[in-house]
Amino acid sequence: MKVVDSYSRVVRLGEGLAATGCLSEDAMGRAITALQACAQKMLRRPLRRILAVATEACRQAGNGAAFIQHARDITGLPLRIIPAREEAELAMESCTPLLRAGDRRALLFDIGGGSTEIAWIRREGGTASLIGYVSLPLGVVTLAERANLCCYTPKGFDTVVDEVAEALARFDRVHCIGQEMRAGGVRLMGTSGTVTTLAGVALALPRYSRPLIDGKVLDCEAADQALRDLFALGRDGLRSHPCVGPERADFVLPGCAIYAAIRRVWPSSCVTVADRGLREGMLQRMMREEGAAPRRPPFTARHAAAPLS
């Protein structure tokens, strides 16, 4: 696969969702602006197929479906809201190439803006399949917006860890994941801005570098120390940190609290860091299906994927 163009913007689509149950006008405006930029980039190339999806924020929002229809009308992109299981399957598809010989299971976590997805994966004969998944309505944006909760204080941070760990423990009891991890052959994998930031800090990178992060097997003790270092920085320090920056400073510690809960429920000696996820899974699925199907005539507008969350 050769990437010919890439575009990413932090739109915070789920901003205010927890309080109102709906997407806000400002958030929808930011998302539409970003989607228009994506559409303009796509129209410059001879596309055969477009896959564009929306995830948890639109699943939760009372006006999520209406927003998606509005976005379709304005941009021409064939957007659709995907269920949590499909989101987990796409993340699995993108990350399973990072598994190694001897890995019979994988526990994949994706800490998003409006939710956290956990995928429990079976690997047999080079093929990965989804055993189970859970989507928790706890993400970095929703937690950052909670009244009377501040992850910048030890008490607030621990409150989030306790809440997330309790929810994860229920999923663990269903699938006996902790028992499987103690038996060996289970790889802990993370795909999200939280875990890639922890890796960047642990490696003391002067600036974030995807080639140095994607597929990195990070010692969990080093990741835990990176978490402590980020917590000690405070808001101003996070804004100026080269692996964080002002756009993401408010969301790093809520993400770290979710990561700490994952570590509490499922202790592991290392975590594989994936700077890949939903978008790469979409691309891989399209290329696989394209290879199996008759070639289609080109759109007037090659393959393009646009996830929205």
Coordinates of N, CA, C and O in Angstrom, one line a residue, residues 98-104 123 185 187:
L98 N 0.8 -6.7 13.3 CA 1.9 -6.5 14.3 C 2.0 -7.6 15.3 O 2.9 -7.6 16.1
L99 N 1.1 -8.7 15.2 CA 1.3 -9.8 16.1 C 2.5 -10.6 15.7 O 3.0 -10.5 14.5
R100 N 3.1 -11.4 16.6 CA 4.3 -12.1 16.4 C 4.1 -13.6 16.6 O 3.1 -14.0 17.1
A101 N 5.1 -14.4 16.2 CA 5.0 -15.8 16.3 C 4.8 -16.1 17.8 O 5.5 -15.6 18.7
G102 N 3.9 -17.1 18.1 CA 3.7 -17.4 19.5 C 2.5 -16.7 20.1 O 2.0 -17.1 21.2
D103 N 2.0 -15.6 19.5 CA 0.8 -14.9 20.0 C -0.4 -15.7 19.6 O -0.8 -15.8 18.4
R104 N -1.1 -16.3 20.5 CA -2.4 -17.0 20.3 C -3.6 -16.2 20.5 O -4.7 -16.5 20.1
R123 N -6.1 -15.8 17.5 CA -5.3 -16.0 16.4 C -5.0 -17.5 16.1 O -4.5 -18.2 17.0
G185 N 1.1 -16.1 25.9 CA 0.7 -16.1 24.5 C -0.3 -15.1 24.2 O -0.9 -15.1 23.1
R187 N -1.0 -11.0 23.6 CA -0.3 -9.7 23.4 C -1.2 -8.5 23.7 O -2.4 -8.5 23.1

